[in-house]
PDB file of C-alpha atoms in Angstrom:
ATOM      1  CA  UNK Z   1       0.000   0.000   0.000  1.00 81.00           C
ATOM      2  CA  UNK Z   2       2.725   2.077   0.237  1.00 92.00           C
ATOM      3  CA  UNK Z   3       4.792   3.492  -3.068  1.00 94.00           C
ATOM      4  CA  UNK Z   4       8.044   4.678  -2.887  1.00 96.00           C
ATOM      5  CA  UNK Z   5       8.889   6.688  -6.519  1.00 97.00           C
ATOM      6  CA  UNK Z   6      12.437   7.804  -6.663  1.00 97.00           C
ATOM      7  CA  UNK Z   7      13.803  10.660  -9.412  1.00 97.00           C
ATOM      8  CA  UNK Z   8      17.157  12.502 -10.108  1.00 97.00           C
ATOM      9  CA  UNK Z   9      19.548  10.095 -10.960  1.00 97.00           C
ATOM     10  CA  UNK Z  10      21.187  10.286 -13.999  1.00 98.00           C
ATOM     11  CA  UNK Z  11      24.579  10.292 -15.623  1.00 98.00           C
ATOM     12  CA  UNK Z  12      27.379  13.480 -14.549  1.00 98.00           C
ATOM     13  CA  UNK Z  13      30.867  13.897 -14.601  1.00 98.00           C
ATOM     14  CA  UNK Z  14      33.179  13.750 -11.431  1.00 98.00           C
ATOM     15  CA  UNK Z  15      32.800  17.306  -9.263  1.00 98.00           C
ATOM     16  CA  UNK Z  16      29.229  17.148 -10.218  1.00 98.00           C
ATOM     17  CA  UNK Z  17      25.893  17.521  -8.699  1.00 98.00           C
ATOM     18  CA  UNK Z  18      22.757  15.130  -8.934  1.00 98.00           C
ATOM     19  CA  UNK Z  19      19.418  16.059  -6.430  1.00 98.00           C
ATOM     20  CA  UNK Z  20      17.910  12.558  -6.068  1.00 98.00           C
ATOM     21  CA  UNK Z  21      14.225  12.966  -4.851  1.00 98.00           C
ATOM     22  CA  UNK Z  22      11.655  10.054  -3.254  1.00 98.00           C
ATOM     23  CA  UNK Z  23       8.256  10.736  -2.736  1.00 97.00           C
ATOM     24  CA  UNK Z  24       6.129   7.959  -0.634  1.00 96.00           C
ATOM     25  CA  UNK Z  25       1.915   7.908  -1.387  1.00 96.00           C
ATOM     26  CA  UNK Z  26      -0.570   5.076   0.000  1.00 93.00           C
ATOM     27  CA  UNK Z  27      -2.205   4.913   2.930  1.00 92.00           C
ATOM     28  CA  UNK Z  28       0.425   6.185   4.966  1.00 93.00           C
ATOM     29  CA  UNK Z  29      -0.285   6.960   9.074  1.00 92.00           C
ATOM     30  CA  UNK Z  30       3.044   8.702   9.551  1.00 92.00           C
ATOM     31  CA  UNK Z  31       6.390   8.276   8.779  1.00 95.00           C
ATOM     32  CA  UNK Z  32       9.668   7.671  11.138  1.00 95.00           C
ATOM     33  CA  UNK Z  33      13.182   7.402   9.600  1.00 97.00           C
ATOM     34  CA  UNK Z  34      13.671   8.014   6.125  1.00 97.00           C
ATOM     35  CA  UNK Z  35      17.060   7.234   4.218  1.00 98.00           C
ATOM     36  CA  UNK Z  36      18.906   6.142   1.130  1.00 98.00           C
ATOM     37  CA  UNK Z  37      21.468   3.564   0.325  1.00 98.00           C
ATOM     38  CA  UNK Z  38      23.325   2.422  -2.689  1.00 98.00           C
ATOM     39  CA  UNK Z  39      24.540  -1.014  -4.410  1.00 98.00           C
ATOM     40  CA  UNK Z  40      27.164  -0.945  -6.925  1.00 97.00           C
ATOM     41  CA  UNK Z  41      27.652  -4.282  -8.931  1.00 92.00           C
ATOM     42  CA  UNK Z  42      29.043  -6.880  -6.790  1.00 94.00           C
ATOM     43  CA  UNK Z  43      28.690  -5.115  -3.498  1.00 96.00           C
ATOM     44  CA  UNK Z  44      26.533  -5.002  -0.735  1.00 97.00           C
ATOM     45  CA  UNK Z  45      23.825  -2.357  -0.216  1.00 97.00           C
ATOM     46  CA  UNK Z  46      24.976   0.740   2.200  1.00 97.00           C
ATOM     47  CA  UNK Z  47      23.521   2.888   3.915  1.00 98.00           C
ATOM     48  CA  UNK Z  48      24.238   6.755   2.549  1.00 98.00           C
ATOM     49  CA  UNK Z  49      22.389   8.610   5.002  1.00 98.00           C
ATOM     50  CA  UNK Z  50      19.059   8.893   6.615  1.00 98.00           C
ATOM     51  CA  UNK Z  51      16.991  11.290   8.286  1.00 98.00           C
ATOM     52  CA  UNK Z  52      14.579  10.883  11.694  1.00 96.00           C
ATOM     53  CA  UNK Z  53      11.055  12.588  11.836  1.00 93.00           C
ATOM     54  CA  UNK Z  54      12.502  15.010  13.581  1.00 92.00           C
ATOM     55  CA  UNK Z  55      15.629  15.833  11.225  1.00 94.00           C
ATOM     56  CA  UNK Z  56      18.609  14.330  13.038  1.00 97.00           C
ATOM     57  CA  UNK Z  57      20.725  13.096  10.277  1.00 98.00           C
ATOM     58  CA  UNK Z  58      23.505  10.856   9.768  1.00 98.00           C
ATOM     59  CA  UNK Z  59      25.569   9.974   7.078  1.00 98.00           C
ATOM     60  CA  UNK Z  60      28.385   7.314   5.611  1.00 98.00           C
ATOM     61  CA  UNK Z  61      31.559   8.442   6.225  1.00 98.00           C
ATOM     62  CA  UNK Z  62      32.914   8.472   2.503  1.00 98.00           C
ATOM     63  CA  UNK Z  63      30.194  11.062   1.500  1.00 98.00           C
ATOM     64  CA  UNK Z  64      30.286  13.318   4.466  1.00 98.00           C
ATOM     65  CA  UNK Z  65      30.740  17.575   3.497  1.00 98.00           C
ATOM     66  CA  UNK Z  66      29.562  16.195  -0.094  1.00 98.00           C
ATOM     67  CA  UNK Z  67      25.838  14.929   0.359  1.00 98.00           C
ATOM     68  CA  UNK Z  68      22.773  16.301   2.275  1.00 98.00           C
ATOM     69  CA  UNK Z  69      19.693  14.418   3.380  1.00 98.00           C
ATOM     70  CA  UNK Z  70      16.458  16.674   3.758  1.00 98.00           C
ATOM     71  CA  UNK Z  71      12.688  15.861   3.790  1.00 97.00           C
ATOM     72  CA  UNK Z  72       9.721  17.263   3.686  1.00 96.00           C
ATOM     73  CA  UNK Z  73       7.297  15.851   6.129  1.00 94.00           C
ATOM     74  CA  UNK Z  74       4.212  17.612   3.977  1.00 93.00           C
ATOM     75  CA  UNK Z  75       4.967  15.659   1.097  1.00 95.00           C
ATOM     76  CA  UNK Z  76       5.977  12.441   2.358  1.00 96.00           C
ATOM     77  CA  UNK Z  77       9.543  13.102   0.215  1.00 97.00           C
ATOM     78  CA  UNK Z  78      12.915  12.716   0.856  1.00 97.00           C
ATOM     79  CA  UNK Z  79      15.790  13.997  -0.659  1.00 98.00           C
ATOM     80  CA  UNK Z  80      19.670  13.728  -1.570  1.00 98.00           C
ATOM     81  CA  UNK Z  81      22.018  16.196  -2.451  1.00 98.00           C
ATOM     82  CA  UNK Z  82      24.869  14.801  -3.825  1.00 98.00           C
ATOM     83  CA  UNK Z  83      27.411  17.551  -4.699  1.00 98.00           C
ATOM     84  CA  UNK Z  84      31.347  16.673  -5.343  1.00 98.00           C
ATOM     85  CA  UNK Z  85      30.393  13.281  -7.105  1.00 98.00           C
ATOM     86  CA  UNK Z  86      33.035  10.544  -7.553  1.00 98.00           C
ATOM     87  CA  UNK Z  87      33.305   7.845  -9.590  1.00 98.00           C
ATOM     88  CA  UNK Z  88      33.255   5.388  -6.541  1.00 97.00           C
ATOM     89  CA  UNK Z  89      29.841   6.950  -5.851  1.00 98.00           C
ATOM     90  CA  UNK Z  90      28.680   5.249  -9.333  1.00 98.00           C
ATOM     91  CA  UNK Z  91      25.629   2.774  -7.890  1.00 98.00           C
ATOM     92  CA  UNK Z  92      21.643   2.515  -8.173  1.00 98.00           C
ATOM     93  CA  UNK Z  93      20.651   4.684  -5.196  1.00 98.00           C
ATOM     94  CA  UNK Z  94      17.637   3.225  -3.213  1.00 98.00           C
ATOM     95  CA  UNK Z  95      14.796   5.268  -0.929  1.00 98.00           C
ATOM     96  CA  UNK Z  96      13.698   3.544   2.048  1.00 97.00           C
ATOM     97  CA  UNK Z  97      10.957   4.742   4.439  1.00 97.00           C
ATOM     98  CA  UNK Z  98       9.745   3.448   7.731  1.00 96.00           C
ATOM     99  CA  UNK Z  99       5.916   3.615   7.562  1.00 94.00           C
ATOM    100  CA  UNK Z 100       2.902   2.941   9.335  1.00 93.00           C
ATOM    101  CA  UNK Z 101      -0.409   2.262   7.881  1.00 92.00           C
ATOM    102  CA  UNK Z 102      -4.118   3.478   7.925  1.00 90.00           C
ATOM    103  CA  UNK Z 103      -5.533   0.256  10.089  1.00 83.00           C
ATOM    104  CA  UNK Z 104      -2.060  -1.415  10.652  1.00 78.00           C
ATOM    105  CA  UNK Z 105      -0.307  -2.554  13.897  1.00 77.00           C
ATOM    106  CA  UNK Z 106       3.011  -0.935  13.670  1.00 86.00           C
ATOM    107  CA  UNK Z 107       5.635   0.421  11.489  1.00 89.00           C
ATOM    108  CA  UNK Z 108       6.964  -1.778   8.386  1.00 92.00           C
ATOM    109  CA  UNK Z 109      10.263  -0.795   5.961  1.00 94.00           C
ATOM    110  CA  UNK Z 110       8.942   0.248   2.530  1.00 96.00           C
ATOM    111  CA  UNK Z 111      11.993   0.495  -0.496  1.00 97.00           C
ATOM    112  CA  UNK Z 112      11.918   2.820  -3.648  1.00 97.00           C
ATOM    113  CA  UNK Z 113      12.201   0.986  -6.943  1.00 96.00           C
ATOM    114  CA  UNK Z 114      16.030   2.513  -7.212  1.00 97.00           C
ATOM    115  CA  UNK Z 115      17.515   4.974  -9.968  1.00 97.00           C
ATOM    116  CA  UNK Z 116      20.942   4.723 -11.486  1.00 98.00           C
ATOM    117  CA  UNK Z 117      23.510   7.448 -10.190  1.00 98.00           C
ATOM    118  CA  UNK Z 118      26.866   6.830 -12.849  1.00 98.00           C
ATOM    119  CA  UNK Z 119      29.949   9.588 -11.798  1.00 98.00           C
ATOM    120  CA  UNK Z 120      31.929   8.814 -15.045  1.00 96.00           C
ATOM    121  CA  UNK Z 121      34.445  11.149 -17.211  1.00 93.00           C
TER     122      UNK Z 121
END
């Protein structure tokens, strides 16, 4: 019931920007944490950053002073700034939300269909 529709990636040059944008829509309660990860071929998915309802952030260490997390709690959307790109930041870049639902029991861990971020020359 929840959908998870993820925009922004695309393909840039190293030293540039992308915005990557989620936004969540369903029959969503509220929403807690909010983040995004990454999975380049052959590696295991990371976390990037995330975001709490309130806005306390944190992020990986190898994009820290280069990427921002924000989200707007009106729109159910989530964001990443990505400025300074690398080539080792080449991955498809995944939304995840922590949801509850109209007429549900708790809060479940929804994922964005992913969009392709390649930092290439």
């Amino acid at each position: 019931q929840v959908q998870l529709v993820e925009s922004g990636g695309g393909l840039v040059q190293p030293g540039g920007s992308l915005r990557l944008s989620c936004a969540a829509s369903g029959s969503i309660f509220s929403i807690n944490a909010m983040g995004w990860y990454r999975q380049a071929p052959g590696k295991q998915r990371e976390v990037v950053a995330d975001i709490t309802s309130g806005g306390s952030t944190n992020y990986a260490d190898s994009v820290k002073g280069r990427f921002t997390i924000s989200r707007d709690n009106t729109k159910n959307t989530v964001y990443l700034q990505m400025n300074n790109l690398k080539p080792e930041d080449t991955a498809v870049y995944y939304c995840n939300v922590e949801a509850a639902l109209y007429y549900g029991l708790g809060y479940g861990d929804y994922w964005g269909q992913g969009t392709q971020v390649t930092v290439s020359s």
